[in-house]
Coordinates of N, CA and C in Angstrom, one line a residue:
Chain A
N1 N -46.5 102.5 78.6 CA -46.4 101.0 78.8 C -45.6 100.8 79.9
A2 N -45.8 99.7 80.6 CA -45.2 99.2 81.8 C -43.8 98.4 81.5
G3 N -43.9 97.8 80.3 CA -42.8 97.0 79.8 C -42.8 95.6 80.4
V4 N -41.7 95.1 81.1 CA -41.9 93.9 81.7 C -42.1 93.9 83.2
T5 N -43.0 93.1 83.6 CA -43.3 93.3 85.1 C -43.2 92.0 85.7
Q6 N -42.6 91.8 87.0 CA -42.5 90.6 87.5 C -43.1 90.6 89.1
T7 N -43.9 89.3 89.4 CA -44.4 89.3 90.7 C -44.2 87.9 91.4
P8 N -43.6 87.9 92.5 CA -43.5 88.8 93.6 C -42.2 89.5 93.3
K9 N -41.7 90.6 94.1 CA -40.3 91.1 94.0 C -39.6 90.3 95.0
F10 N -40.1 89.8 96.1 CA -39.2 89.1 97.1 C -40.1 87.8 97.5
R11 N -39.4 86.7 97.8 CA -40.2 85.5 98.4 C -39.3 84.8 99.3
V12 N -39.7 84.1 100.3 CA -39.0 83.2 101.1 C -39.7 81.9 101.2
L13 N -39.2 80.8 100.8 CA -39.9 79.6 100.9 C -39.1 78.6 101.8
K14 N -39.7 77.7 102.1 CA -39.3 76.5 103.0 C -39.0 75.4 101.8
T15 N -37.9 74.5 102.1 CA -37.7 73.4 101.2 C -38.8 72.6 101.1
G16 N -39.1 72.3 100.0 CA -40.3 71.4 99.6 C -41.5 72.1 99.4
Q17 N -41.7 73.4 99.5 CA -42.7 74.2 99.2 C -42.9 74.6 97.7
S18 N -44.0 74.9 97.2 CA -44.0 75.4 95.6 C -44.5 76.8 95.6
M19 N -44.2 77.3 94.3 CA -44.6 78.7 94.1 C -44.6 78.9 92.5
T20 N -45.1 79.9 92.1 CA -45.1 80.3 90.7 C -44.7 81.8 90.8
L21 N -43.9 82.1 89.9 CA -43.4 83.5 89.5 C -44.1 84.0 88.2
L22 N -44.7 85.1 88.3 CA -45.4 85.6 87.1 C -44.7 86.6 86.3
C23 N -44.6 86.5 85.1 CA -44.0 87.7 84.2 C -45.1 88.1 83.4
A24 N -45.2 89.3 83.2 CA -46.0 90.0 82.2 C -45.4 91.0 81.4
Q25 N -45.7 91.2 80.0 CA -45.2 92.2 79.1 C -46.3 92.7 78.2
D26 N -46.3 94.0 78.0 CA -47.3 94.7 77.2 C -46.8 95.1 76.0
M27 N -45.7 94.7 75.4 CA -45.1 95.1 74.1 C -45.5 94.0 73.1
N28 N -46.4 93.1 73.4 CA -46.7 92.2 72.3 C -45.5 91.4 71.7
H29 N -44.7 91.1 72.6 CA -43.4 90.4 72.2 C -43.6 88.9 71.9
E30 N -43.1 88.3 70.9 CA -43.3 87.0 70.7 C -42.7 85.9 71.6
Y31 N -41.2 86.5 71.8 CA -40.4 85.8 72.9 C -40.3 86.0 74.2
M32 N -40.4 85.1 75.1 CA -40.0 85.3 76.5 C -39.2 84.6 77.1
Y33 N -38.5 84.7 78.2 CA -37.3 84.2 78.8 C -37.5 84.3 80.4
W34 N -37.0 83.0 81.0 CA -36.6 83.1 82.4 C -35.1 82.8 82.5
Y35 N -34.6 83.8 83.4 CA -33.0 83.6 83.7 C -33.0 83.4 85.2
R36 N -31.9 83.0 85.8 CA -31.5 83.1 87.3 C -30.1 83.6 87.1
Q37 N -29.8 84.4 88.1 CA -28.5 85.1 88.3 C -28.2 84.7 89.6
D38 N -26.8 84.1 89.6 CA -26.0 83.8 90.9 C -24.9 84.3 90.9
P39 N -24.2 84.7 92.0 CA -22.9 85.5 92.2 C -21.8 84.7 91.2
G40 N -21.3 85.4 90.3 CA -20.1 84.9 89.4 C -20.6 84.0 88.4
M41 N -21.8 83.7 88.2 CA -22.5 82.9 87.3 C -23.1 83.6 85.9
G42 N -23.4 85.0 86.2 CA -24.1 85.6 85.0 C -25.5 85.3 84.9
L43 N -25.9 85.2 83.7 CA -27.4 85.2 83.6 C -27.6 83.6 82.9
R44 N -28.3 82.7 83.6 CA -28.5 81.5 83.0 C -29.7 81.1 82.5
L45 N -30.0 80.9 81.3 CA -31.3 80.5 80.9 C -31.9 79.4 81.4
I46 N -33.2 79.4 81.9 CA -33.8 78.4 82.6 C -34.8 77.7 81.5
H47 N -35.8 78.5 81.0 CA -36.7 78.1 80.0 C -36.9 79.4 79.2
Y48 N -37.5 79.1 77.7 CA -38.0 80.2 76.9 C -39.2 79.7 76.2
S49 N -39.8 80.8 75.7 CA -40.8 80.6 74.8 C -40.8 81.5 73.6
V50 N -41.2 80.8 72.4 CA -41.2 81.6 71.1 C -42.7 82.0 70.7
G51 N -43.7 81.7 71.5 CA -44.9 81.9 71.2 C -45.9 81.3 72.0
E52 N -46.9 81.8 72.1 CA -48.0 81.3 73.1 C -48.3 79.7 72.9
G53 N -48.3 79.1 73.9 CA -48.5 77.7 73.9 C -47.4 76.9 73.7
T54 N -46.1 77.6 73.6 CA -44.9 77.0 73.2 C -44.0 77.3 74.3
T55 N -43.1 76.2 74.7 CA -41.9 76.5 75.5 C -40.7 75.6 75.3
A56 N -39.6 76.0 75.6 CA -38.3 75.2 75.4 C -37.4 75.2 76.6
K57 N -36.6 74.2 76.6 CA -35.7 74.2 77.8 C -34.3 75.1 77.4
G58 N -33.9 75.7 78.5 CA -32.6 76.4 78.5 C -31.5 75.8 79.0
E59 N -30.6 76.4 79.6 CA -29.4 76.0 80.0 C -29.5 75.1 81.3
V60 N -30.4 75.3 82.3 CA -30.6 75.0 83.7 C -32.1 74.6 83.9
P61 N -32.6 73.7 83.1 CA -34.2 73.7 83.4 C -34.7 72.9 84.5
D62 N -33.7 72.0 85.1 CA -34.1 71.2 86.0 C -34.6 71.8 87.3
G63 N -35.8 71.1 87.7 CA -36.6 71.7 88.8 C -37.5 72.7 88.7
Y64 N -37.7 73.3 87.4 CA -38.6 74.4 87.0 C -39.5 73.8 86.0
N65 N -40.8 74.4 85.9 CA -41.6 74.2 84.9 C -42.3 75.7 84.6
V66 N -42.7 75.9 83.1 CA -43.0 77.0 82.7 C -44.4 76.7 81.8
S67 N -45.1 77.6 81.7 CA -46.1 77.8 80.9 C -46.6 79.1 80.3
R68 N -46.9 79.2 79.0 CA -47.3 80.4 78.2 C -48.5 80.2 77.5
L69 N -49.8 80.3 78.5 CA -50.9 80.2 77.9 C -51.6 81.5 77.1
K70 N -50.7 82.6 77.6 CA -51.3 83.8 77.1 C -50.1 84.4 76.3
K71 N -50.0 85.2 75.5 CA -48.7 85.9 74.8 C -48.2 86.7 75.7
Q72 N -49.0 87.4 76.5 CA -48.3 88.5 77.4 C -47.7 87.9 78.7
N73 N -48.0 86.6 79.1 CA -47.7 86.2 80.4 C -46.8 84.8 80.2
F74 N -45.8 84.8 81.1 CA -45.1 83.6 81.1 C -44.7 83.2 82.7
L75 N -45.1 82.2 82.8 CA -45.1 81.7 84.4 C -44.1 80.6 84.6
L76 N -43.2 80.8 85.8 CA -42.2 80.0 86.2 C -42.6 79.2 87.4
G77 N -42.7 78.0 87.5 CA -43.0 77.3 88.5 C -42.0 76.5 89.1
L78 N -41.9 76.5 90.5 CA -40.9 75.4 91.4 C -42.0 74.5 92.1
E79 N -42.0 73.3 91.8 CA -42.8 72.4 92.4 C -42.4 72.0 93.7
S80 N -41.1 71.8 94.0 CA -40.5 71.3 95.3 C -39.3 72.2 95.6
A81 N -39.4 73.3 96.0 CA -38.1 74.2 96.2 C -37.0 73.6 97.1
A82 N -35.7 74.0 96.4 CA -34.5 73.3 97.3 C -33.8 74.6 97.5
P83 N -32.8 74.6 98.5 CA -31.9 75.7 98.7 C -31.1 76.0 97.6
S84 N -30.9 75.1 96.6 CA -30.0 75.5 95.4 C -30.7 76.4 94.4
Q85 N -32.2 76.6 94.7 CA -32.8 77.4 93.7 C -33.0 78.9 94.5
T86 N -32.1 79.1 95.5 CA -32.0 80.4 96.1 C -31.4 81.3 95.1
S87 N -32.0 82.4 94.4 CA -31.3 83.0 93.5 C -32.2 84.2 93.3
V88 N -31.6 85.2 92.4 CA -32.7 86.1 91.7 C -33.0 85.7 90.4
Y89 N -34.3 85.9 90.2 CA -34.8 85.4 88.8 C -35.3 86.7 88.1
F90 N -34.9 86.6 86.8 CA -35.2 87.7 85.7 C -36.1 87.1 84.6
C91 N -37.0 87.8 84.3 CA -37.9 87.6 83.0 C -37.4 88.6 82.0
A92 N -37.5 88.1 80.8 CA -37.3 89.0 79.7 C -38.1 88.9 78.6
S93 N -38.2 89.8 77.7 CA -39.1 89.5 76.4 C -38.5 90.2 75.3
R94 N -38.7 89.7 74.1 CA -38.2 90.4 72.9 C -39.0 90.2 71.7
A95 N -39.1 91.0 70.6 CA -39.6 90.9 69.4 C -38.9 89.8 68.7
R96 N -39.5 89.0 67.8 CA -38.8 88.2 66.8 C -37.9 88.9 65.8
G97 N -36.8 88.4 65.6 CA -35.9 89.0 64.8 C -34.5 89.2 65.4
S98 N -33.4 89.2 64.7 CA -32.2 88.9 65.5 C -31.7 90.3 66.0
Y99 N -32.4 91.5 65.2 CA -31.8 92.8 65.7 C -32.5 93.4 66.9
N100 N -33.4 92.8 67.3 CA -34.4 93.2 68.5 C -33.9 93.1 69.9
E101 N -34.1 94.2 70.7 CA -33.6 94.5 71.9 C -34.5 93.5 72.8
Q102 N -33.6 93.0 73.9 CA -34.4 92.2 74.8 C -34.5 93.0 76.2
F103 N -35.8 93.1 76.5 CA -36.2 93.9 77.8 C -36.3 93.0 79.1
F104 N -35.7 93.3 80.1 CA -35.7 92.6 81.2 C -36.8 93.2 82.2
G105 N -37.2 92.3 83.1 CA -37.9 92.8 84.2 C -37.0 93.3 85.6
P106 N -37.5 93.7 86.6 CA -36.8 94.1 87.7 C -36.1 93.1 88.6
G107 N -36.8 91.7 88.4 CA -36.3 90.6 89.2 C -36.9 90.2 90.4
T108 N -37.1 89.0 90.6 CA -37.6 88.4 91.9 C -36.5 87.7 92.7
R109 N -36.3 88.2 94.0 CA -35.1 87.6 94.8 C -36.0 86.5 95.8
L110 N -35.5 85.2 95.3 CA -36.1 84.1 96.1 C -35.1 83.4 97.1
T111 N -35.5 83.2 98.2 CA -34.6 82.6 99.2 C -35.4 81.1 99.7
V112 N -34.6 80.0 99.5 CA -35.2 78.7 100.1 C -34.4 78.3 101.4
L113 N -35.1 78.3 102.4 CA -34.6 77.9 103.5 C -34.5 76.5 103.8
Chain B
G1 N -23.5 75.4 68.9 CA -24.1 76.5 69.3 C -23.3 77.7 69.5
E2 N -23.8 78.9 69.7 CA -23.0 79.9 70.1 C -22.5 80.1 71.5
N3 N -21.2 80.6 71.7 CA -20.7 80.6 73.0 C -20.0 82.1 73.1
V4 N -20.2 82.8 74.2 CA -19.7 84.0 74.3 C -18.9 84.1 75.5
E5 N -17.5 84.4 75.4 CA -16.7 84.6 76.4 C -16.4 86.1 76.6
Q6 N -16.5 86.7 78.0 CA -16.0 88.0 78.5 C -15.2 88.1 79.4
H7 N -14.2 89.1 79.2 CA -13.2 89.4 80.1 C -12.9 90.9 80.3
P8 N -12.6 91.3 81.3 CA -12.3 90.6 82.4 C -13.7 90.4 83.3
S9 N -13.5 89.6 84.5 CA -14.8 89.5 85.2 C -14.9 90.7 86.3
T10 N -13.8 91.2 86.5 CA -13.9 92.3 87.5 C -12.8 93.6 86.9
L11 N -13.3 94.7 86.9 CA -12.3 95.7 86.5 C -12.5 96.9 87.3
S12 N -11.4 97.6 87.8 CA -11.6 98.7 88.7 C -10.8 99.9 87.9
V13 N -11.2 101.1 87.7 CA -10.4 102.1 87.2 C -10.7 103.3 87.9
Q14 N -9.6 104.2 87.7 CA -9.8 105.6 88.4 C -10.8 106.4 87.8
E15 N -11.6 107.0 88.4 CA -12.8 108.0 88.0 C -12.0 109.0 86.8
G16 N -12.5 109.1 85.7 CA -11.9 109.9 84.7 C -11.0 109.0 83.5
D17 N -10.6 107.9 84.0 CA -9.9 107.1 83.0 C -10.9 106.2 82.3
S18 N -10.3 105.4 81.2 CA -11.3 104.6 80.4 C -11.1 103.3 80.8
A19 N -12.3 102.5 80.5 CA -12.4 101.3 80.8 C -12.8 100.3 79.4
V20 N -12.3 99.2 79.3 CA -12.5 98.4 78.2 C -12.8 97.0 78.6
I21 N -14.0 96.4 77.9 CA -14.5 95.2 78.2 C -14.4 94.4 76.9
K22 N -13.9 93.3 77.1 CA -13.7 92.5 75.6 C -14.6 91.1 75.8
C23 N -15.1 90.8 74.4 CA -15.9 89.5 74.5 C -15.5 88.9 73.0
T24 N -15.6 87.5 73.0 CA -15.2 86.8 71.9 C -16.5 85.9 71.6
Y25 N -16.9 85.6 70.3 CA -17.9 84.7 70.2 C -17.5 83.6 69.1
S26 N -18.4 82.7 69.0 CA -17.8 81.4 68.2 C -18.6 81.1 67.1
D27 N -19.9 81.6 66.8 CA -20.7 81.5 65.8 C -20.6 82.4 64.6
S28 N -19.9 82.2 63.3 CA -19.8 83.2 62.5 C -21.1 83.7 61.9
A29 N -22.2 83.1 62.3 CA -23.5 83.4 61.7 C -24.2 84.6 62.6
S30 N -23.3 84.9 63.7 CA -23.9 85.9 64.6 C -23.8 87.3 64.0
N31 N -24.9 88.1 64.1 CA -25.0 89.3 63.5 C -25.5 90.7 64.1
Y32 N -25.6 90.3 65.5 CA -26.1 91.4 66.4 C -25.4 91.1 67.7
F33 N -25.0 92.3 68.2 CA -24.0 92.3 69.5 C -24.5 93.4 70.4
P34 N -25.3 93.0 71.3 CA -25.7 94.3 72.3 C -25.1 94.1 73.5
W35 N -24.9 95.3 74.0 CA -24.3 95.3 75.5 C -25.3 95.9 76.5
Y36 N -25.4 95.2 77.6 CA -26.4 95.4 78.7 C -25.5 96.0 79.9
K37 N -26.2 96.9 80.7 CA -25.6 97.4 82.0 C -26.8 97.0 82.8
Q38 N -26.3 96.5 84.2 CA -27.1 96.1 85.1 C -26.6 96.9 86.4
E39 N -27.5 97.8 86.9 CA -27.2 98.6 88.1 C -27.8 97.7 89.3
L40 N -27.1 97.9 90.4 CA -27.4 97.1 91.7 C -29.0 97.1 91.9
G41 N -29.5 95.8 92.1 CA -31.0 95.8 92.4 C -31.8 95.8 91.2
K42 N -31.4 96.0 90.0 CA -32.1 96.1 88.7 C -32.0 95.1 87.7
G43 N -32.9 95.1 86.9 CA -32.7 94.1 85.7 C -31.6 94.8 84.6
P44 N -30.9 94.0 83.7 CA -30.1 94.6 82.8 C -30.9 95.4 81.8
Q45 N -30.1 96.4 81.3 CA -30.7 97.2 80.4 C -29.8 97.5 79.2
L46 N -30.2 97.6 78.1 CA -29.5 97.8 76.9 C -28.9 99.1 76.8
I47 N -27.6 99.3 76.5 CA -26.9 100.5 76.6 C -26.3 100.9 75.1
I48 N -25.9 100.0 74.3 CA -25.5 100.1 73.0 C -25.5 98.9 72.4
D49 N -25.6 98.9 71.0 CA -25.4 97.5 70.3 C -24.9 98.0 68.9
I50 N -24.2 96.7 68.1 CA -23.8 96.9 67.1 C -24.2 95.9 65.9
R51 N -24.3 96.0 64.7 CA -24.8 95.1 63.9 C -23.3 94.6 63.0
S52 N -23.6 93.5 62.4 CA -22.3 92.8 61.7 C -21.8 93.5 60.5
N53 N -22.7 94.4 60.0 CA -22.2 95.2 58.9 C -21.5 96.5 59.3
V54 N -21.3 96.7 60.6 CA -20.6 98.0 61.1 C -19.4 97.5 61.9
G55 N -18.3 98.3 61.9 CA -17.1 98.0 62.5 C -17.1 98.9 63.9
E56 N -17.7 100.0 64.0 CA -17.7 100.7 65.2 C -18.8 101.5 65.4
K57 N -19.4 101.9 66.6 CA -20.4 102.5 66.8 C -20.1 103.3 68.1
K58 N -20.5 104.6 68.2 CA -20.2 105.5 69.3 C -21.6 106.1 69.7
D59 N -21.6 106.3 71.0 CA -22.6 107.0 71.8 C -22.2 107.8 72.9
Q60 N -22.0 109.1 72.8 CA -21.3 109.8 73.8 C -19.9 109.3 74.4
R61 N -20.0 108.8 75.5 CA -18.8 108.2 76.2 C -18.6 106.8 76.0
I62 N -19.6 106.2 75.2 CA -19.6 104.7 75.1 C -19.5 104.4 73.6
A63 N -18.4 103.4 73.4 CA -18.1 103.0 72.0 C -18.2 101.6 71.9
V64 N -18.6 100.8 70.9 CA -18.2 99.5 70.6 C -17.7 99.2 69.3
T65 N -16.8 98.4 69.3 CA -15.9 97.9 68.1 C -16.2 96.4 67.8
L66 N -16.1 96.2 66.7 CA -16.3 94.7 66.1 C -15.5 94.4 65.2
N67 N -14.6 93.1 65.3 CA -13.8 92.6 64.3 C -14.4 91.1 64.1
K68 N -15.1 91.1 63.0 CA -15.7 89.9 62.4 C -14.7 88.7 62.1
T69 N -13.6 89.2 61.6 CA -12.5 88.2 61.2 C -12.2 87.6 62.5
A70 N -11.8 88.1 63.4 CA -11.4 87.7 64.7 C -12.5 87.1 65.7
K71 N -13.7 87.5 65.5 CA -14.8 87.3 66.1 C -14.7 87.9 67.6
H72 N -14.2 89.1 67.6 CA -14.0 89.9 69.0 C -15.0 91.2 68.8
F73 N -15.6 91.5 70.0 CA -16.1 92.8 70.0 C -15.8 93.3 71.5
S74 N -15.6 94.8 71.5 CA -15.4 95.2 72.8 C -16.2 96.5 73.2
L75 N -16.4 96.8 74.4 CA -17.0 98.0 74.9 C -15.9 99.0 75.5
H76 N -16.1 100.3 75.0 CA -15.1 101.3 75.5 C -15.9 102.3 76.3
I77 N -15.5 102.5 77.6 CA -16.1 103.7 78.3 C -15.2 104.7 78.5
T78 N -15.2 105.8 78.0 CA -14.3 107.0 78.2 C -14.7 107.9 79.4
E79 N -13.7 108.5 79.9 CA -14.0 109.4 81.2 C -15.0 108.9 82.2
T80 N -14.7 107.8 82.6 CA -15.6 107.3 83.4 C -16.1 108.0 84.7
Q81 N -17.3 107.9 85.0 CA -17.9 108.4 86.2 C -18.3 107.6 87.1
P82 N -18.7 107.9 88.4 CA -19.1 107.0 89.6 C -20.5 106.3 89.1
E83 N -21.2 106.8 88.2 CA -22.4 106.2 87.8 C -22.2 105.0 86.8
D84 N -21.0 105.0 86.4 CA -20.6 103.8 85.3 C -20.4 102.6 86.2
S85 N -20.3 102.8 87.4 CA -20.0 101.4 88.3 C -21.4 100.7 88.1
A86 N -21.2 99.4 87.7 CA -22.3 98.4 87.4 C -21.7 97.1 86.8
V87 N -22.5 96.2 86.6 CA -22.2 94.8 85.8 C -22.6 95.0 84.4
Y88 N -21.6 94.8 83.5 CA -21.8 94.9 82.0 C -21.7 93.6 81.6
F89 N -22.8 93.3 80.6 CA -22.9 91.9 79.8 C -22.7 92.3 78.3
C90 N -21.9 91.4 77.8 CA -22.0 91.5 76.2 C -22.8 90.3 75.6
A91 N -23.3 90.3 74.5 CA -24.2 89.3 74.1 C -24.1 89.2 72.6
A92 N -24.6 88.1 72.1 CA -24.5 87.7 70.7 C -25.9 87.1 70.1
T93 N -26.2 87.3 69.0 CA -27.4 86.5 68.5 C -27.2 86.4 67.0
S94 N -27.8 85.2 66.5 CA -27.5 84.8 65.1 C -28.8 84.9 64.3
M95 N -28.5 85.3 63.0 CA -29.6 85.5 62.1 C -30.1 84.1 61.9
N96 N -29.5 82.9 62.1 CA -29.9 81.4 61.9 C -30.6 81.1 63.1
R97 N -30.5 81.7 64.3 CA -31.0 81.2 65.4 C -31.5 82.4 66.4
D98 N -32.5 83.1 65.8 CA -32.7 84.4 66.5 C -33.6 84.4 67.9
D99 N -33.9 83.1 68.2 CA -34.9 82.9 69.3 C -34.2 83.0 70.6
K100 N -32.8 83.2 70.6 CA -32.0 83.2 71.8 C -30.8 84.1 71.8
I101 N -30.6 85.2 72.5 CA -29.5 86.1 72.8 C -28.6 85.3 73.8
I102 N -27.2 85.0 73.4 CA -26.4 84.4 74.2 C -25.5 85.4 75.1
F103 N -25.6 85.5 76.3 CA -24.8 86.4 77.1 C -23.4 85.8 77.6
G104 N -22.5 86.9 77.7 CA -21.4 86.5 78.5 C -21.7 86.5 79.9
K105 N -20.6 86.1 80.8 CA -20.8 86.1 82.1 C -20.8 87.2 82.9
G106 N -20.4 88.4 82.3 CA -20.6 89.6 83.0 C -19.4 90.2 83.4
T107 N -19.0 91.6 83.4 CA -17.8 92.3 84.1 C -18.4 93.2 85.1
R108 N -17.8 93.1 86.5 CA -18.2 94.1 87.3 C -17.4 95.1 87.2
L109 N -17.7 96.3 86.9 CA -16.9 97.6 86.9 C -17.1 98.4 88.0
H110 N -15.7 98.7 88.7 CA -15.8 99.5 89.8 C -15.0 100.8 89.4
I111 N -15.7 102.0 89.7 CA -14.9 103.2 89.4 C -14.4 103.8 90.8
L112 N -13.2 103.9 90.8 CA -12.6 104.5 92.1 C -12.5 105.9 92.2
P113 N -12.8 106.5 93.3 CA -12.8 108.0 93.3 C -11.4 108.6 93.4

């Protein structure tokens, strides 16, 4: 099992450019999440999904969109990147049920100039 | 909704000494309390967890305690080693709302030689 994988690992964008971050999991998990991590701010939830075809807003959704067309993939889109979106982005997945472990990907470091 | 507070934000201990990180939660329906360790450049990884029907759990040098009445839970690391240096996150999730795990803001632990 590869677990949770993220593509790309690093990316530099110019303000106004768009991009999509891809998250894939091979554990057949129902729940998937996108977080951003900034110094001193912990993990902040951007969007999440409880199943194929469903998404919901998290704590900091503005400026991002997501899609979950397939159960194993969760895409995070930035339509018009801003310097405030410079961050490390983590994807995670989890099986349904309150006792289940959340597995994280290795992260994507995004810099917006 | 659930809120998880974590203290301290930074902790430095001498190698060989013990480290304690404390968290509080607000939702009395929370029933699962995992702890994650994040090493530099990596995603968080589960190191230990505790369910609400247990007061304490130990795994080698790591232990967690839970006080449901006070809504407190703590991570204890004994005989600290250099490889314990990392960021630690506490978290909670509820049987009533198991689609999200709520994370604390993290504690950066430094093990001093």
